Short mmCIF file of C-alpha atoms in Angstrom, two decimals:
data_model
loop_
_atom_site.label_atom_id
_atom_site.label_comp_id
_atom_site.label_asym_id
_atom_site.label_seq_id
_atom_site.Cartn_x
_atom_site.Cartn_y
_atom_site.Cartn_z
CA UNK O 1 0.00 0.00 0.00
CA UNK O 2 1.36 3.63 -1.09
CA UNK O 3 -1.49 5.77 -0.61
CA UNK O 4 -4.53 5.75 1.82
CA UNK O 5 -7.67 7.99 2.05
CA UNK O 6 -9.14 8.25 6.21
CA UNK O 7 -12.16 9.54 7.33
CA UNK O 8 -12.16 11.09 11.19
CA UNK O 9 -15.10 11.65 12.77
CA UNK O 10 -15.89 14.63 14.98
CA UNK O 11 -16.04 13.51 19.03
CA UNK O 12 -17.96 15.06 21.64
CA UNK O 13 -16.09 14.97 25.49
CA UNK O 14 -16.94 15.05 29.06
CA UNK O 15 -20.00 13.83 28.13
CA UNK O 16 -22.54 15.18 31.07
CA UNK O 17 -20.80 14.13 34.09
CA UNK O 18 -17.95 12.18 32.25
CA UNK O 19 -15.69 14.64 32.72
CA UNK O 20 -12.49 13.18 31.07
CA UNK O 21 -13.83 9.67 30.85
CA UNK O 22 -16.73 9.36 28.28
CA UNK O 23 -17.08 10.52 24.85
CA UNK O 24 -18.96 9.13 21.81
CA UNK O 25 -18.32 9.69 17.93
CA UNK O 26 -20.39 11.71 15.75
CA UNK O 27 -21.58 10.74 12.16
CA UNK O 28 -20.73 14.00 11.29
CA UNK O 29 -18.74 16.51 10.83
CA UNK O 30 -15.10 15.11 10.10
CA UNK O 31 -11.68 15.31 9.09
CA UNK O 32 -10.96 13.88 5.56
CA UNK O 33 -6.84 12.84 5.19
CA UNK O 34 -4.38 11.26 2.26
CA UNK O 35 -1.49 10.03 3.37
CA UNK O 36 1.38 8.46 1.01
CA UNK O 37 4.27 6.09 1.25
CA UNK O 38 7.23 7.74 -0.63
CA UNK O 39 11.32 7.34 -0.95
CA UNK O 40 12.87 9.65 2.11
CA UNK O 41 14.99 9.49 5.17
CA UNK O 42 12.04 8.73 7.45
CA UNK O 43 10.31 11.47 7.65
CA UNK O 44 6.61 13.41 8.20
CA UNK O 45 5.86 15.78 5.64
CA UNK O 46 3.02 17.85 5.66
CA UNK O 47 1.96 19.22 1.96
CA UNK O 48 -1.89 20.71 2.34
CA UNK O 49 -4.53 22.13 4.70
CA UNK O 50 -7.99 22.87 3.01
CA UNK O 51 -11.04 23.87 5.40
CA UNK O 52 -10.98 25.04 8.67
CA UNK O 53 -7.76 26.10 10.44
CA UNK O 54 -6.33 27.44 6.79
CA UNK O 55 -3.82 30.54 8.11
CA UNK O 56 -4.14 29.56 11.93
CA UNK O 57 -2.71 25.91 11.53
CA UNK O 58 0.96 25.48 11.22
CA UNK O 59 1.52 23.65 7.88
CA UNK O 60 4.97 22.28 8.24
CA UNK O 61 6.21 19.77 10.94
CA UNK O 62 4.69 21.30 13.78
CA UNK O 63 0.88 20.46 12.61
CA UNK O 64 -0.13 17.77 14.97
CA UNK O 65 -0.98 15.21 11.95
CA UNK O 66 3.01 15.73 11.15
CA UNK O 67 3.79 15.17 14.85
CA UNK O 68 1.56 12.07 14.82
CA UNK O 69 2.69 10.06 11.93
CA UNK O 70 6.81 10.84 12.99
CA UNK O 71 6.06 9.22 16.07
CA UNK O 72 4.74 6.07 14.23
CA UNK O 73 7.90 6.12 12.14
CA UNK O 74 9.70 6.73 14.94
CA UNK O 75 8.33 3.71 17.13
CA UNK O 76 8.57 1.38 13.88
CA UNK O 77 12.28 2.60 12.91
CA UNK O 78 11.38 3.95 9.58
CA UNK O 79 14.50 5.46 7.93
CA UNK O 80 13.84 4.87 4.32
CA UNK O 81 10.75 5.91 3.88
CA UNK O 82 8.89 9.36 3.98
CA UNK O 83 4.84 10.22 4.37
CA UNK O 84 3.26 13.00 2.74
CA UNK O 85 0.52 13.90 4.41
CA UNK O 86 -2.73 16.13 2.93
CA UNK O 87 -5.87 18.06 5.66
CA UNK O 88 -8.78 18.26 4.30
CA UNK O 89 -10.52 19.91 7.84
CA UNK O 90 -14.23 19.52 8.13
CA UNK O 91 -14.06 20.10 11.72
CA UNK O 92 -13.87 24.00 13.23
CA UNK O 93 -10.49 24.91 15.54
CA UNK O 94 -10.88 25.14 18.68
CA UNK O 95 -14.31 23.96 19.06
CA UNK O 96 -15.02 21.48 21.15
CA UNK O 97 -15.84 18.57 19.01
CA UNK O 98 -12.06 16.94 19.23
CA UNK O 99 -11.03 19.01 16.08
CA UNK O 100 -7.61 18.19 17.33
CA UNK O 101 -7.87 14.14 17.92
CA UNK O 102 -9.97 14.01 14.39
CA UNK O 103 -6.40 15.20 12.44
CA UNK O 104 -3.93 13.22 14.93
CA UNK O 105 -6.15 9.97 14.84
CA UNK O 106 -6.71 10.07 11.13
CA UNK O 107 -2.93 10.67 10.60
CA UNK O 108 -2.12 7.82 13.36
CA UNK O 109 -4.75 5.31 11.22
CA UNK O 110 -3.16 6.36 8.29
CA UNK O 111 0.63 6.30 8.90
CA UNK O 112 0.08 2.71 10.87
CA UNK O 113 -2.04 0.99 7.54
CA UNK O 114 0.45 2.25 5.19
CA UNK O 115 3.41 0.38 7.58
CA UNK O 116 1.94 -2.75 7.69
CA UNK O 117 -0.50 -2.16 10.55
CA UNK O 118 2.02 -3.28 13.02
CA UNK O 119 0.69 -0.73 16.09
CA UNK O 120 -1.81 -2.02 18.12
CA UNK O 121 -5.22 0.15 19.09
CA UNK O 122 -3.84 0.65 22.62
CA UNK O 123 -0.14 1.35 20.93
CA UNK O 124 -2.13 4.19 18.79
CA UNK O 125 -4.28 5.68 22.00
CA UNK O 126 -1.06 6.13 23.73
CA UNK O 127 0.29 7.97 20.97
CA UNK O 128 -2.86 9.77 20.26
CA UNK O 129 -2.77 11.00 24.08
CA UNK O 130 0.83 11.99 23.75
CA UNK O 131 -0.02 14.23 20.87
CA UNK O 132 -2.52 15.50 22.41
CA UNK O 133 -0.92 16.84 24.98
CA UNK O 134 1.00 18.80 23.06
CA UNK O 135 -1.58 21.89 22.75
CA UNK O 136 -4.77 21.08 24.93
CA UNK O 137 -3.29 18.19 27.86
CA UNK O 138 -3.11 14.47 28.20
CA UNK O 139 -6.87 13.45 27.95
CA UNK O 140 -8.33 10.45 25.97
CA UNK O 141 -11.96 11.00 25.86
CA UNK O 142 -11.68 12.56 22.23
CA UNK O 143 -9.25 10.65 21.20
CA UNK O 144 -10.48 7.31 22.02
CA UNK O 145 -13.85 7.40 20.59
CA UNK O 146 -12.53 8.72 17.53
CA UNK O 147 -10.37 5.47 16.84
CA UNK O 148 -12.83 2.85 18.34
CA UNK O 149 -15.87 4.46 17.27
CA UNK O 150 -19.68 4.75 19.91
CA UNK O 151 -19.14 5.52 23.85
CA UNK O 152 -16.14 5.23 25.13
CA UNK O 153 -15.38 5.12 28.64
CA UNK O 154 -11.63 5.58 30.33
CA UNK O 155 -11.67 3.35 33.06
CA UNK O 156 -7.89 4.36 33.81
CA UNK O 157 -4.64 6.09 32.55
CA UNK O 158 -2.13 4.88 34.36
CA UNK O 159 -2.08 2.33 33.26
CA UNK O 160 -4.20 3.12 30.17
CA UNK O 161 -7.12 1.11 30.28
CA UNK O 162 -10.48 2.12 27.64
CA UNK O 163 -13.60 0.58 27.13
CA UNK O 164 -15.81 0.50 24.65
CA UNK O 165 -19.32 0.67 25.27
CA UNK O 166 -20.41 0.86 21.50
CA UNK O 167 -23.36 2.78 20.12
CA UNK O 168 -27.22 3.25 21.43
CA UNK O 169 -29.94 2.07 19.20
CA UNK O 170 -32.52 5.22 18.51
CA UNK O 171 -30.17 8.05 20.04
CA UNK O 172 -29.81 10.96 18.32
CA UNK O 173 -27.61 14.42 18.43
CA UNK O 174 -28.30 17.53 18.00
CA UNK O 175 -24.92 19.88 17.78
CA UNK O 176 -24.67 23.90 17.94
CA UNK O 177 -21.40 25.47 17.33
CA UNK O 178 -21.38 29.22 18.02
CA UNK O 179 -18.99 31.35 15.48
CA UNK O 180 -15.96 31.65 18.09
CA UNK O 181 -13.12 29.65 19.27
CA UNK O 182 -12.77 28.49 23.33
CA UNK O 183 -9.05 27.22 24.18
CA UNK O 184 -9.27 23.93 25.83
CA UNK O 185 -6.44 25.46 28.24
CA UNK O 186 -9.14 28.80 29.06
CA UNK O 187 -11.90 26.20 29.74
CA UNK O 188 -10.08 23.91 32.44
CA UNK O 189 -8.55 27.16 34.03
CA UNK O 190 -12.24 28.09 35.26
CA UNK O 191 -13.04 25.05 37.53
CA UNK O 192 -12.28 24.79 41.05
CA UNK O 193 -10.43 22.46 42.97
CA UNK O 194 -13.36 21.85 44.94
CA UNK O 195 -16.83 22.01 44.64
CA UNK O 196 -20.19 20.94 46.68
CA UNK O 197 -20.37 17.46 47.68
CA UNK O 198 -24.15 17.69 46.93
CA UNK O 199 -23.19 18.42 43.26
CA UNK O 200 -20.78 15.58 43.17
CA UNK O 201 -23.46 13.23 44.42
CA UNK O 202 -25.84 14.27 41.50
CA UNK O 203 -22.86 13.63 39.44
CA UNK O 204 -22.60 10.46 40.52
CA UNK O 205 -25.93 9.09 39.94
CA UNK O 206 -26.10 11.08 36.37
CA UNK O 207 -22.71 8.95 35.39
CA UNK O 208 -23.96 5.64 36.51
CA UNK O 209 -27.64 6.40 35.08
CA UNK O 210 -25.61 6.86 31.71
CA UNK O 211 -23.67 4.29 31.67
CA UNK O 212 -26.14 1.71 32.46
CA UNK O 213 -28.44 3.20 30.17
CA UNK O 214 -25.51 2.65 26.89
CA UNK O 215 -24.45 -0.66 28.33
CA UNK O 216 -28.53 -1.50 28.00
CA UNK O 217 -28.82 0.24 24.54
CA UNK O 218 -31.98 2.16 26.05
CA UNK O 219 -31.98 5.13 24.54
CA UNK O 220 -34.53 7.11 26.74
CA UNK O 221 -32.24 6.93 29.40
CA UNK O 222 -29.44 7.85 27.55
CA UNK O 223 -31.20 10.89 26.65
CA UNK O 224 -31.88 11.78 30.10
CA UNK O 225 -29.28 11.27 31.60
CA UNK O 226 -26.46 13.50 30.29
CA UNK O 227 -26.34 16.62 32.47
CA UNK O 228 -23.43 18.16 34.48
CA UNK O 229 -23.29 19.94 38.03
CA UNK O 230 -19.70 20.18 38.67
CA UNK O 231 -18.28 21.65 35.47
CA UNK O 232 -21.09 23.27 33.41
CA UNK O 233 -21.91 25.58 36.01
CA UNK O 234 -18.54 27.46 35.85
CA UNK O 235 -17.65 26.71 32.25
CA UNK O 236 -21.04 28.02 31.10
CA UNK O 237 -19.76 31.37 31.54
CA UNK O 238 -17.35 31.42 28.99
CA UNK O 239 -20.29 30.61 26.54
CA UNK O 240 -22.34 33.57 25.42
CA UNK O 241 -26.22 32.36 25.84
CA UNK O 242 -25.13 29.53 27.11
CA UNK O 243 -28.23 29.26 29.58
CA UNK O 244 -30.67 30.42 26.34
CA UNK O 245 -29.49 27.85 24.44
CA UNK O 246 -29.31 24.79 27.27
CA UNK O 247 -33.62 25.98 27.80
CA UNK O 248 -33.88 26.38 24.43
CA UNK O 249 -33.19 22.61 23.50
CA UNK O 250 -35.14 21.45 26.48
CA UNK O 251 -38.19 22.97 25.32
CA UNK O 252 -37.84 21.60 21.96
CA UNK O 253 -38.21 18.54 23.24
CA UNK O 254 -34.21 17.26 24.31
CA UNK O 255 -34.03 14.82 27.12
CA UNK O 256 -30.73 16.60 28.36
CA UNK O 257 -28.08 18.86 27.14
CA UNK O 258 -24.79 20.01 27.86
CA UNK O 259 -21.23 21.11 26.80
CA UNK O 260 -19.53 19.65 24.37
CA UNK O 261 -16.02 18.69 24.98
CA UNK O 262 -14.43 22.06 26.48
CA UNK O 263 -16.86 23.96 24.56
CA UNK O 264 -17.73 26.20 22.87
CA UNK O 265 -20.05 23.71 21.12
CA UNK O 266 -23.15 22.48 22.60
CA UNK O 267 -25.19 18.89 22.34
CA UNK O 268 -28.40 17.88 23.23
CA UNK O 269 -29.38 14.14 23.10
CA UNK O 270 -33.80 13.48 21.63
CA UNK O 271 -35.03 9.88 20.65
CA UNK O 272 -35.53 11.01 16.72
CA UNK O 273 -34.00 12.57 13.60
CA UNK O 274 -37.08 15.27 13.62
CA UNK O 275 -36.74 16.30 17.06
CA UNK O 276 -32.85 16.52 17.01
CA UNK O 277 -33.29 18.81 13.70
CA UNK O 278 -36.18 20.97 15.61
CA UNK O 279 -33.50 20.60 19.03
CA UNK O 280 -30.82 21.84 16.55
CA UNK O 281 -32.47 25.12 15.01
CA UNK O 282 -33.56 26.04 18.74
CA UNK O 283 -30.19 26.18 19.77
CA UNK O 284 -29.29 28.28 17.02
CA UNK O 285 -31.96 30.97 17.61
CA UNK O 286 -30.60 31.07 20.86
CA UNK O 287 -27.31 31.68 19.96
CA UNK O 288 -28.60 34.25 17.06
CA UNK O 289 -30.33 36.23 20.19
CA UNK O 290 -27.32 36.50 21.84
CA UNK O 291 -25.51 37.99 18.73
CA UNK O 292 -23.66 35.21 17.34
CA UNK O 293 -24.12 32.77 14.23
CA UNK O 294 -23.55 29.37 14.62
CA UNK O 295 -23.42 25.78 12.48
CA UNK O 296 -25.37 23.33 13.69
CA UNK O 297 -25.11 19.26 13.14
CA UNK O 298 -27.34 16.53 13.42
CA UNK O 299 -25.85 12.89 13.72
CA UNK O 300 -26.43 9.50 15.07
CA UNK O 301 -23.60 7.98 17.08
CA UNK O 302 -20.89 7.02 14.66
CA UNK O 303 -20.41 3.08 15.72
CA UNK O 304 -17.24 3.11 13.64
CA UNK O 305 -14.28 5.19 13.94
CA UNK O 306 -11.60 6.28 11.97
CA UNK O 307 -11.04 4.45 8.96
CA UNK O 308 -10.04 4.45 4.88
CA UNK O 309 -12.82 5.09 2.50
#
């Protein structure tokens, strides 16, 4: 194999009160790569970025899709052999649908087919992590889903244990991205060290509600179940209309909603393709009240993750 096309799909994080544990896959948006196998010393070279990021994004060695395949080559010993490596970015910088682990996962997939596939999944997490923590921390609830595809829950990172909980029959996503860019960095700086036990107790029982509900495939509770009182309450605040939006989706008929990732992105979980488009355009008018545009996606929960097309 010289040449490979990959497909990455968009991940949503801290899923309600999964804060860095649990994160699914989306259908939709995602991060479109070609990577190829040419004579060279060893070496990541980066040759395109179309889409979002063009003019922000380094394009040279220092993108993180660069970064990512090197350390495949460098883990198998590649030294005569370059990859050339072409972005095409469907997902927005800086967003917080895992715009980050779409690019390093799709380059990871990539780089590891067209060397003989010799990196295992947990091998390619690690990595993924690593990379990760290059710009935004050490956190695998983007990255993880992206590569294995549904709910993914980290059980542990040291040592790294993940595990999949696959998709939910029936569940649906609606997705509101307001027209700005939240660091990842910004985000974790607002949360406390502590916070009220009460809050972590409904925490608790939103978590396990959640999980049960996936590992059961029902999808009602799923939808219910996916609320936050420890972070949301202080991130919120970095989200213009944040609290518009949240009531907004509710009263279109959501069973829960929260943010996505680090924001500033929001999701909101209904039972049906018509009520997560009607969920999806409420959000928006929210947003539009509080003066800012916004794209808005509605997707199932990817069971697959990254892979060719």
């Amino acid at each position: 194999m010289e040449k490979i096309k990959v497909k990455a799909p968009a991940t949503v994080a801290n899923v309600g009160a999964g804060f860095d544990i649990l994160g699914f896959a989306l259908e939709q948006p995602y991060d479109e790569l070609e990577l190829s196998l040419v004579n060279g010393r060893g070496k990541a070279a980066f040759l395109s970025l179309e889409g979002y990021g063009k003019g922000k994004l380094p394009e040279n060695e220092k993108n993180l899709c660069a970064i990512a395949v090197q350390k495949v080559m460098d883990k198998l010993n590649i030294t005569g052999k370059d990859i050339e490596i072409k972005l095409k970015k469907g997902l927005p910088v800086s967003s917080g649908l895992g715009s980050s682990s779409a690019s390093i996962v799709g380059a990871l997939y990539g780089a590891n087919k067209l060397l003989g596939g010799k990196l295992g999944e947990t091998e390619l997490l690690q990595i993924g992590i690593d990379c990760e923590a290059v710009y935004s921390g050490a956190h695998a609830d983007n990255v993880a889903p992206c590569l294995l595809g549904g709910f993914v829950l980290v059980r542990s990172y040291e040592p790294l244990e993940i595990i999949k909980l696959g998709g939910v029959n029936g569940l649906h996503v609606s997705v509101c991205h307001p027209d700005f860019e939240l660091e990842t960095k910004k985000a974790r700086a607002v949360i406390p060290k502590d916070v009220p036990l009460k809050n972590v107790i409904k925490n608790q029982s939103l978590l396990t509600s959640l999980i049960y509900g996936i590992a059961k495939n029902d999808a009602a509770l799923v939808a219910r179940s996916a609320n936050d009182y420890v972070v949301e309450p202080y991130r919120a605040s970095l989200i213009p209309g944040f609290d518009d939006v949240k009531k907004a989706a509710l009263n279109a008929g959501a069973g829960s909603c929260s943010i996505s990732g680090a924001g500033p992105a929001v999701f909101a979980f209904t039972l049906s393709k018509k009520e997560a488009e009607t969920v999806s355009k409420a959000m928006a008018c929210a947003f539009s009240k509080n003066g800012l545009g916004s794209r808005r996606y509605v997707s199932g929960i990817a069971k697959q993750g990254v892979h060719a097309i």
